Amino acid sequence: MIEAIFIINPELQPIAPDPRSLYFAAQRPENAMSSTFVVQQGKVMFIEEGSDEPVEVKGGVCAQDFAVVSLFRQGYLWGGYLRDQKGIWWYHQRNKKAKFVTPEADGFRVLDDDYGLGSAHVYLEDRVIPGADPRSFSLMENTNYFARDKHRLYVKTGSHFFHVDTLDPTTLVANGPYVGDKHDLYHLYDSLTLSNGLKLHETVRNSLCEEHHMLLKDWLAKHYSDIVGWWHPAYPFNADGAEQIADDWYRTSNAVFFKETLTTMRASQEVFNLVRGADPASFEPLDASHARDAKNVFCRSRRIDSVDRESFLPIEGLFGKDKAGVYFNGYRVEHADPAKFQVLRSVVPLAKDNKRVYVAAHARTAWPFGHPDDILVTLDEADADSFRTFGERGVWAADAARVYLRGEHQKKLDAGSFRFLCETKSNCWAADDNGLYRSNGTLTVAGIDGRSFIKLNDFWGSDGKAVFSFVTGAIQKSIDAESLVVTDENGGARDAAFHYRVVDGRIRKTKL
């Protein structure tokens, strides 16, 4: 990525003879833009390319000392930084107004269209990026997505922005959608995913030279030989010869690893992720997902921040707690009360305390720009007192006012008449007065009257007019509902003409 710095043109002059009408064009000649800003009767206006109608730029930007700092096209809309006597403004055409950014206009720089750098802060459009250092902030080479400063990695796509604090900023390297430091490799899609399993197999994605045939590890060894990273022959933290401690925890003389097993339709792969900062000598597993050493607590390969080591206890799976808080996947669960917290039986992570219900979600780990990961969030408007899950798998749940499927509110279902029916290998069945519902596939079973539907046993149900098989997941049109009688609890039934039994998931019938 080429660093682009836009500077206000000190020689910008009005091109119209009327002193009340001044035109300004963005100083980015490679775009050959004809869209302009115009000052008319003391107001800043924007004229879109191909239009004769100026649109007032609202928000408070004034005509005095007005100039364009930078302008770029995002899709079919324009955005960029402006300047007036008050300072720097951010403008985007979708809002038709400018937002004030900073009074520090002198020396203000722009990187990659919408990073703004002042003397004290880095901005993304009009918002301060907390903690970002403008002196060391720069775009990374060989990629269109990543930037860094002395503190952290910054990730920006067309629709997402976040920063990552867990990588070593002094050894960050990137190539196309891949980024990492001396220990780990990540891949960018909607979020940043740990991808150490690709270290030895991925090829170069971005190069100014003819290097796309190269393996990424060889490319890194060629261009970043000064960094003793995982691609370097002298890298000291490899998992060769690691001995199993317990479950997926492994150890060498100088490092600890958590083994991740990646399974596809064709094969499975074991990947050893370094547990950063773990002391091999004092390391002890607590369960399959949690461990500690003399100073820290870990969830898999992640160190848990701000946890009380002495009082920390695993709960189950990715859940843990200390005397002050609850943790899921290594992240603290906001508001959760460890004394009242309980994990619920569910196909997706669900839990509650005496005030709130919580569900796992892929969301920001911190506000406003924390990186997305699997964390536990509050299930909005769920009532903790009445909330419960159903069945061995806990696919369905309900409280006094709502019904949930895999932790998601089902707006069309009626909590007052909701009833859980049964589970089969392929589905979990429920009903309310409005219908019969399955957990997989099309939600509503067509042709069943929910108000009159009765579960006869785990094989059969009927609304008096139609017979339904929970095993096949379909209405049995050939069976007479009025005369149907269950004959045993193994799938046997009969109507006026036939006897029915369930064999290997299929219905067999014999004439009476």
CSV table of C-alpha atoms in Angstrom, one decimal, residues 2 11 16-17 62 70 104 114 117 121 128 169 186 190 216 227 278 306 315 348 357 377 387 410 427 477:
chain,number,residue,atom,x,y,z
A,2,ILE,CA,1.4,3.4,-1.0
A,11,GLU,CA,-2.3,28.7,-3.6
A,16,ALA,CA,-15.4,32.1,-10.5
A,17,PRO,CA,-15.5,35.9,-11.0
A,62,CYS,CA,-18.0,27.5,7.6
A,70,SER,CA,-8.6,15.1,1.0
A,104,GLU,CA,-5.3,21.2,15.1
A,114,ASP,CA,-10.0,8.0,6.1
A,117,LEU,CA,-3.4,12.0,11.9
A,121,HIS,CA,-4.5,11.6,18.1
A,128,VAL,CA,-10.6,9.2,17.8
A,169,PRO,CA,3.9,-4.7,17.2
A,186,TYR,CA,-3.8,-14.8,11.2
A,190,ASP,CA,-15.0,-10.6,8.5
A,216,LEU,CA,4.5,-17.5,2.5
A,227,ILE,CA,13.0,-11.0,12.6
A,278,ALA,CA,3.3,-19.3,29.9
A,306,SER,CA,-7.1,-8.9,34.8
A,315,ILE,CA,-16.9,-24.0,35.5
A,348,VAL,CA,-25.1,-23.0,22.1
A,357,VAL,CA,-29.4,-14.3,30.5
A,377,VAL,CA,-23.2,-11.1,25.7
A,387,PHE,CA,-35.7,-18.5,31.5
A,410,GLN,CA,-38.3,-16.4,17.6
A,427,ASN,CA,-34.6,-32.3,14.9
A,477,LYS,CA,-51.3,-38.6,4.8
